[in-house]
């Protein structure tokens, strides 16, 4: 049975939530493998809206096992709040349908505070983080001073972890003029949340192996997008984890050979939240129109997204780096009514042409997009459920996207509703 990895192939906000939800009907297990509660996704099911950040999309479906892997940094307080919110919407969340990796590192209140202190001090040099402590938590993980979920189960272990953590954080806080961490208050908070969160702790790697051996299909769900990858994104305006498909193996404890199909999610245009380069950004009426029609506001932050034309050069690049087999093209309906559409096919920097975005920040700042113009369409694509329903110009646009990125369009989304999805190639069948 095929296991499918779903990753964003742009700067996030590509519509992964809906696509993962649509695919989750065909899978028995849905696993998150990186990121934290800094990236959210919205599901619309039978007119009911679910906004998720930490919980895998499969949690809203009965009979599915949801997994949060070790590659995720977990804010236990944020998770408990999210569980309360979805429970109020009629979703059942118990240790039977949600498992969290025992070795998942925790986001603590000092991480959130440090994140916000840094951004405030950076001024115009700020990166544009969500201020939720994701970066500092990952720093502590690689610095070998993190408190992990399993540590909450033993008071002596927790005490030693706090002892290792405090000198590092207090030194930083002193530099920012903040008060030292109250050790007793932090420990009390952790012991209080432990009883709520520990029942979900489990050896995720073992459970996934057993489920695979039993013939279950596993859907691996990424957060953010490939262009925010800590190694391959537009550094330093990136997230603090690897967002590429290969992280699905490391972030859950399975072998890379168990990943059978990689589906990249791409919006029919391009958006970005926060700071950083954006070659096709439109700071005009067209960009504003895309934002208004696409309701481009962040699920977690509420920040308005920057909008621009589809960048085939960038998507082709992320398809290569993530080993993407096919893409799900979302929000095609947002392009309805434009007289003409543009697609970026490459770049020019100081008179030299590039078919990829160079790594050097100075070059990225001087990038000029090279566009190809296609005719738009006046008919509505909203809610279309078959390729034949689409206007001829829309079909031409989709076909041209396929040609330029070198990957087939496996799924086509024409509205936020789950069933308004055109299946052109089933990832689980490959």
Coordinates of N, CA and C in Angstrom, one line a residue, residues 227-386:
X227 N 10.0 26.6 0.3 CA 10.8 27.8 0.2 C 11.1 28.5 1.6
X228 N 10.5 27.8 2.6 CA 10.8 28.2 4.0 C 11.7 27.2 4.7
X229 N 12.2 26.3 3.9 CA 13.2 25.3 4.5 C 14.4 25.9 5.0
X230 N 14.9 25.5 6.2 CA 16.0 26.1 6.8 C 17.3 26.0 6.0
X231 N 17.4 25.0 5.1 CA 18.6 24.8 4.3 C 18.4 25.4 2.9
X232 N 17.2 25.1 2.3 CA 17.0 25.5 0.9 C 16.0 26.6 0.6
X233 N 15.5 27.2 1.7 CA 14.6 28.3 1.5 C 15.3 29.6 1.4
X234 N 14.6 30.7 1.3 CA 15.2 32.1 1.1 C 15.7 32.6 2.5
X235 N 16.8 32.0 2.9 CA 17.5 32.3 4.1 C 17.9 33.7 4.2
X236 N 17.8 34.4 5.4 CA 17.3 33.9 6.7 C 15.8 34.0 6.9
X237 N 15.1 34.3 5.9 CA 13.6 34.5 6.0 C 12.9 33.1 5.8
X238 N 13.2 32.3 6.7 CA 12.8 30.9 6.6 C 12.3 30.4 8.0
X239 N 11.8 29.2 8.0 CA 11.4 28.6 9.3 C 12.6 27.9 9.9
X240 N 12.4 27.2 11.0 CA 13.6 26.6 11.7 C 13.7 25.1 11.6
X241 N 13.0 24.6 10.6 CA 13.0 23.1 10.4 C 13.2 22.9 8.9
X242 N 13.5 21.6 8.6 CA 13.4 21.2 7.2 C 12.0 20.9 6.7
X243 N 11.6 21.5 5.7 CA 10.2 21.4 5.2 C 10.1 20.5 4.0
X244 N 11.2 20.0 3.5 CA 11.2 19.1 2.3 C 10.7 17.7 2.7
X245 N 10.3 17.0 1.7 CA 9.7 15.7 1.9 C 10.6 14.7 2.6
X246 N 11.9 14.8 2.4 CA 12.8 13.8 3.1 C 12.7 13.9 4.6
X247 N 12.2 15.0 5.2 CA 12.0 15.2 6.6 C 10.9 14.3 7.1
X248 N 10.0 13.8 6.3 CA 9.0 12.9 6.7 C 9.5 11.6 7.4
X249 N 10.7 11.1 6.8 CA 11.3 9.9 7.4 C 11.9 10.2 8.8
X250 N 12.8 11.2 8.8 CA 13.5 11.6 10.0 C 12.5 12.1 11.1
X251 N 11.5 12.8 10.7 CA 10.6 13.4 11.7 C 9.5 12.5 12.2
X252 N 9.5 11.2 11.8 CA 8.5 10.3 12.3 C 9.2 8.9 12.7
X253 N 10.4 8.7 12.2 CA 11.1 7.5 12.6 C 10.9 6.3 11.7
X254 N 10.6 6.6 10.4 CA 10.5 5.5 9.4 C 11.7 5.6 8.4
X255 N 11.9 4.6 7.7 CA 13.0 4.6 6.7 C 12.5 5.4 5.5
X256 N 13.4 6.1 4.8 CA 13.1 6.8 3.6 C 12.5 5.9 2.5
X257 N 12.9 4.7 2.5 CA 12.3 3.7 1.5 C 10.8 3.5 1.6
X258 N 10.3 3.9 2.8 CA 8.8 3.7 3.0 C 8.0 4.8 2.4
X259 N 8.6 5.9 1.9 CA 7.9 7.0 1.3 C 7.7 6.7 -0.2
X260 N 6.5 6.5 -0.6 CA 6.3 6.0 -2.0 C 5.9 7.1 -3.0
X261 N 5.2 8.1 -2.5 CA 4.8 9.2 -3.5 C 4.8 10.5 -2.8
X262 N 5.4 11.5 -3.4 CA 5.5 12.9 -2.9 C 4.6 13.8 -3.7
X263 N 3.6 14.3 -3.0 CA 2.6 15.3 -3.6 C 3.0 16.7 -3.2
X264 N 3.3 17.5 -4.1 CA 3.5 18.9 -3.8 C 2.3 19.8 -4.0
X265 N 2.0 20.6 -3.0 CA 0.8 21.5 -3.1 C 1.3 22.8 -3.6
X266 N 0.7 23.3 -4.7 CA 1.0 24.6 -5.2 C -0.3 25.4 -5.5
X267 N -0.2 26.7 -5.2 CA -1.3 27.6 -5.5 C -1.2 28.0 -7.0
X268 N -2.3 28.3 -7.6 CA -2.3 28.7 -9.0 C -1.7 30.1 -9.2
X269 N -1.4 30.7 -8.1 CA -0.6 32.0 -8.1 C 0.4 31.8 -7.0
X270 N 1.0 32.9 -6.5 CA 2.0 32.8 -5.4 C 1.7 33.7 -4.3
X271 N 1.9 33.3 -3.0 CA 1.7 34.2 -1.9 C 2.9 34.0 -0.9
X272 N 3.0 35.0 -0.1 CA 4.1 34.8 1.0 C 3.6 35.7 2.2
X273 N 3.8 35.2 3.4 CA 3.6 36.0 4.6 C 4.9 36.4 5.2
X274 N 5.0 37.6 5.6 CA 6.2 38.0 6.3 C 7.3 38.6 5.4
X275 N 8.5 38.7 5.9 CA 9.6 39.3 5.2 C 10.3 38.3 4.2
X276 N 11.2 38.9 3.3 CA 11.9 38.1 2.5 C 11.7 38.3 1.0
X277 N 12.5 37.8 0.1 CA 12.4 38.0 -1.3 C 11.2 37.3 -1.9
X278 N 10.6 37.9 -3.0 CA 9.4 37.4 -3.6 C 9.4 38.0 -5.0
X279 N 10.1 37.3 -6.0 CA 10.3 37.8 -7.3 C 9.1 38.2 -8.1
X280 N 7.9 37.5 -7.9 CA 6.8 37.8 -8.7 C 5.7 38.6 -8.0
X281 N 6.1 39.2 -6.8 CA 5.1 40.0 -6.0 C 4.6 41.1 -6.8
X282 N 3.2 41.3 -6.7 CA 2.5 42.4 -7.3 C 2.0 43.4 -6.3
X283 N 2.6 44.6 -6.3 CA 2.2 45.6 -5.4 C 1.3 46.6 -6.1
X284 N 0.3 46.1 -6.7 CA -0.6 46.9 -7.5 C -2.0 46.4 -7.4
X285 N -2.9 46.9 -8.2 CA -4.3 46.5 -8.1 C -4.5 45.0 -8.4
X286 N -3.6 44.4 -9.2 CA -3.7 43.0 -9.6 C -3.4 42.1 -8.3
X287 N -2.3 42.5 -7.6 CA -2.0 41.8 -6.4 C -3.1 42.0 -5.3
X288 N -3.6 43.1 -5.2 CA -4.7 43.4 -4.3 C -5.9 42.5 -4.6
X289 N -6.2 42.4 -5.9 CA -7.4 41.6 -6.4 C -7.2 40.1 -6.1
X290 N -5.9 39.6 -6.3 CA -5.6 38.2 -5.9 C -5.9 38.0 -4.4
X291 N -5.4 38.9 -3.6 CA -5.5 38.8 -2.2 C -6.9 38.8 -1.7
X292 N -7.7 39.7 -2.3 CA -9.1 39.8 -1.9 C -9.9 38.6 -2.4
X293 N -9.7 38.1 -3.6 CA -10.5 37.0 -4.1 C -10.0 35.7 -3.4
X294 N -8.7 35.6 -3.1 CA -8.2 34.4 -2.4 C -8.3 34.4 -0.9
X295 N -8.9 35.5 -0.3 CA -9.0 35.6 1.1 C -7.6 35.3 1.8
X296 N -6.6 36.1 1.3 CA -5.3 35.8 1.7 C -4.9 36.4 3.0
X297 N -5.3 35.7 4.1 CA -4.9 36.1 5.4 C -4.5 34.9 6.2
X298 N -3.4 34.9 6.9 CA -2.8 33.8 7.6 C -3.8 33.1 8.6
X299 N -3.9 31.8 8.6 CA -4.7 31.1 9.5 C -4.3 31.3 11.0
X300 N -3.0 31.3 11.2 CA -2.5 31.5 12.6 C -2.4 33.0 13.0
X301 N -1.7 33.7 12.1 CA -1.4 35.1 12.5 C -2.4 36.1 12.1
X302 N -3.2 35.8 11.1 CA -4.2 36.8 10.6 C -3.5 37.9 9.7
X303 N -2.2 37.7 9.5 CA -1.5 38.7 8.6 C -1.9 38.6 7.2
X304 N -1.9 39.7 6.5 CA -2.2 39.7 5.1 C -1.1 39.1 4.3
X305 N -1.4 38.3 3.3 CA -0.3 37.7 2.5 C 0.0 38.5 1.3
X306 N 1.3 38.5 1.0 CA 1.7 39.2 -0.2 C 1.4 38.3 -1.4
X307 N 1.0 38.9 -2.5 CA 0.5 38.1 -3.6 C 1.2 38.4 -4.9
X308 N 1.3 37.4 -5.8 CA 2.0 37.6 -7.1 C 1.6 36.5 -8.1
X309 N 2.2 36.6 -9.3 CA 1.9 35.6 -10.3 C 2.6 34.3 -10.0
X310 N 2.1 33.2 -10.6 CA 2.7 31.9 -10.4 C 4.1 31.9 -10.9
X311 N 5.0 31.3 -10.0 CA 6.5 31.3 -10.3 C 6.8 29.8 -10.6
X312 N 6.9 29.5 -11.9 CA 7.2 28.1 -12.4 C 8.6 27.8 -12.1
X313 N 9.5 28.8 -12.2 CA 10.9 28.5 -12.0 C 11.2 28.1 -10.5
X314 N 10.5 28.7 -9.6 CA 10.7 28.3 -8.2 C 10.0 27.0 -7.9
X315 N 8.9 26.7 -8.4 CA 8.2 25.5 -8.2 C 9.0 24.3 -8.8
X316 N 9.5 24.5 -10.0 CA 10.4 23.5 -10.6 C 11.5 23.2 -9.7
X317 N 12.1 24.2 -9.1 CA 13.2 24.0 -8.2 C 12.8 23.2 -7.0
X318 N 11.7 23.6 -6.3 CA 11.3 22.8 -5.1 C 10.8 21.4 -5.5
X319 N 10.3 21.2 -6.7 CA 9.9 19.9 -7.1 C 11.2 19.0 -7.1
X320 N 12.2 19.5 -7.6 CA 13.5 18.8 -7.7 C 14.0 18.4 -6.3
X321 N 14.1 19.4 -5.4 CA 14.7 19.3 -4.1 C 13.9 18.3 -3.2
X322 N 12.5 18.4 -3.4 CA 11.7 17.5 -2.5 C 11.3 16.2 -3.2
X323 N 11.8 16.0 -4.4 CA 11.5 14.7 -5.1 C 10.0 14.6 -5.4
X324 N 9.4 15.7 -5.7 CA 7.9 15.7 -5.9 C 7.5 14.9 -7.2
X325 N 6.6 14.0 -7.0 CA 6.1 13.1 -8.1 C 5.0 13.8 -8.9
X326 N 4.1 14.5 -8.2 CA 3.0 15.2 -8.8 C 2.5 16.3 -7.9
X327 N 1.7 17.2 -8.5 CA 1.3 18.4 -7.7 C -0.2 18.4 -7.6
X328 N -0.7 19.1 -6.5 CA -2.1 19.5 -6.4 C -2.1 21.0 -6.6
X329 N -2.8 21.4 -7.7 CA -2.9 22.8 -8.0 C -4.2 23.4 -7.3
X330 N -4.0 24.3 -6.5 CA -5.2 24.8 -5.7 C -5.5 26.3 -6.1
X331 N -6.8 26.7 -5.7 CA -7.3 28.0 -5.9 C -7.3 28.5 -7.3
X332 N -7.5 27.6 -8.3 CA -7.6 27.9 -9.7 C -8.7 28.9 -9.9
X333 N -9.8 28.8 -9.1 CA -11.0 29.7 -9.3 C -10.6 31.2 -9.0
X334 N -9.6 31.4 -8.2 CA -9.2 32.8 -7.9 C -8.8 33.6 -9.1
X335 N -8.3 32.8 -10.2 CA -7.9 33.4 -11.4 C -9.0 33.7 -12.4
X336 N -10.2 33.4 -12.0 CA -11.4 33.7 -12.9 C -11.5 35.2 -13.1
X337 N -11.8 35.5 -14.4 CA -12.1 36.9 -14.7 C -10.9 37.8 -15.1
X338 N -9.7 37.3 -15.1 CA -8.6 38.1 -15.5 C -8.5 38.0 -17.1
X339 N -8.2 39.1 -17.7 CA -8.0 39.1 -19.1 C -6.8 38.4 -19.6
X340 N -5.7 38.5 -18.8 CA -4.5 37.7 -19.1 C -3.8 37.3 -17.8
X341 N -3.0 36.3 -17.9 CA -2.3 35.8 -16.7 C -0.8 35.7 -17.1
X342 N 0.0 35.8 -16.1 CA 1.4 35.7 -16.3 C 2.0 34.6 -15.5
X343 N 3.0 33.9 -16.0 CA 3.8 32.9 -15.3 C 5.2 33.2 -15.5
X344 N 5.9 33.2 -14.3 CA 7.4 33.4 -14.3 C 8.1 32.1 -14.8
X345 N 8.9 32.3 -15.8 CA 9.6 31.1 -16.4 C 11.1 31.1 -16.1
X346 N 11.6 32.2 -15.5 CA 13.0 32.3 -15.2 C 13.3 33.7 -14.7
X347 N 14.6 34.0 -14.5 CA 15.0 35.3 -13.9 C 16.1 35.9 -14.7
X348 N 16.2 37.2 -14.5 CA 17.4 37.9 -15.1 C 18.0 38.7 -13.9
X349 N 19.3 38.5 -13.8 CA 20.1 39.2 -12.8 C 21.3 39.9 -13.5
X350 N 21.4 41.2 -13.5 CA 22.5 41.9 -14.1 C 22.7 41.4 -15.5
X351 N 21.6 41.2 -16.2 CA 21.8 40.9 -17.6 C 22.0 39.4 -17.9
X352 N 22.1 38.6 -16.9 CA 22.3 37.1 -17.0 C 21.0 36.4 -16.7
X353 N 20.7 35.4 -17.5 CA 19.5 34.7 -17.3 C 19.7 33.4 -16.4
X354 N 18.8 33.2 -15.5 CA 18.8 32.0 -14.6 C 17.5 31.3 -14.7
X355 N 17.6 29.9 -14.6 CA 16.4 29.1 -14.6 C 16.1 28.6 -13.2
X356 N 16.8 29.2 -12.2 CA 16.5 28.9 -10.8 C 16.8 30.2 -10.0
X357 N 16.4 30.2 -8.7 CA 16.7 31.3 -7.8 C 18.0 31.1 -7.1
X358 N 19.0 31.9 -7.4 CA 20.3 31.7 -6.7 C 20.2 31.9 -5.2
X359 N 21.2 31.3 -4.5 CA 21.2 31.3 -3.1 C 21.6 32.6 -2.5
X360 N 22.5 33.3 -3.1 CA 23.1 34.6 -2.5 C 22.0 35.6 -2.3
X361 N 21.9 36.1 -1.1 CA 20.9 37.1 -0.8 C 20.9 38.4 -1.7
X362 N 22.2 38.8 -2.0 CA 22.3 40.0 -2.8 C 21.8 39.8 -4.2
X363 N 22.0 38.6 -4.8 CA 21.4 38.3 -6.1 C 19.9 38.2 -6.1
X364 N 19.4 37.6 -5.0 CA 17.9 37.5 -4.9 C 17.3 38.8 -4.9
X365 N 17.9 39.8 -4.3 CA 17.4 41.2 -4.2 C 17.3 41.8 -5.6
X366 N 18.2 41.4 -6.5 CA 18.3 42.0 -7.8 C 17.5 41.2 -8.9
X367 N 16.9 40.2 -8.5 CA 16.2 39.3 -9.5 C 15.0 40.1 -10.2
X368 N 15.0 39.9 -11.5 CA 13.9 40.4 -12.3 C 13.2 39.2 -12.9
X369 N 11.9 39.0 -12.7 CA 11.2 37.8 -13.3 C 11.0 37.9 -14.8
X370 N 11.2 36.8 -15.5 CA 10.9 36.7 -16.9 C 9.5 36.1 -17.1
X371 N 8.6 36.8 -17.7 CA 7.2 36.3 -17.8 C 6.8 35.7 -19.1
X372 N 5.9 34.8 -19.1 CA 5.2 34.3 -20.2 C 3.7 34.7 -20.0
X373 N 3.1 35.2 -21.0 CA 1.7 35.7 -20.9 C 0.7 34.7 -21.5
X374 N -0.3 34.3 -20.8 CA -1.3 33.4 -21.3 C -2.7 34.2 -21.2
X375 N -3.6 33.8 -22.1 CA -5.0 34.4 -22.0 C -5.7 33.9 -20.8
X376 N -6.5 34.8 -20.2 CA -7.3 34.5 -19.1 C -8.7 34.0 -19.5
X377 N -9.6 33.8 -18.6 CA -10.9 33.3 -18.9 C -11.9 34.1 -18.1
X378 N -13.1 34.3 -18.6 CA -14.2 35.0 -17.9 C -15.2 34.1 -17.2
X379 N -15.2 32.8 -17.7 CA -16.1 31.9 -17.1 C -15.7 31.5 -15.7
X380 N -16.6 31.0 -14.9 CA -16.3 30.6 -13.5 C -15.8 29.1 -13.5
X381 N -14.7 28.9 -12.7 CA -14.3 27.5 -12.5 C -14.6 27.1 -11.1
X382 N -15.3 28.0 -10.3 CA -15.6 27.7 -8.9 C -16.4 26.4 -8.8
X383 N -16.0 25.5 -8.0 CA -16.8 24.3 -7.7 C -16.7 23.2 -8.8
X384 N -15.9 23.4 -9.9 CA -15.8 22.4 -10.9 C -15.3 21.1 -10.4
X385 N -15.8 20.0 -10.8 CA -15.4 18.7 -10.3 C -15.0 17.7 -11.4
X386 N -14.8 18.2 -12.6 CA -14.2 17.4 -13.7 C -13.4 18.3 -14.6

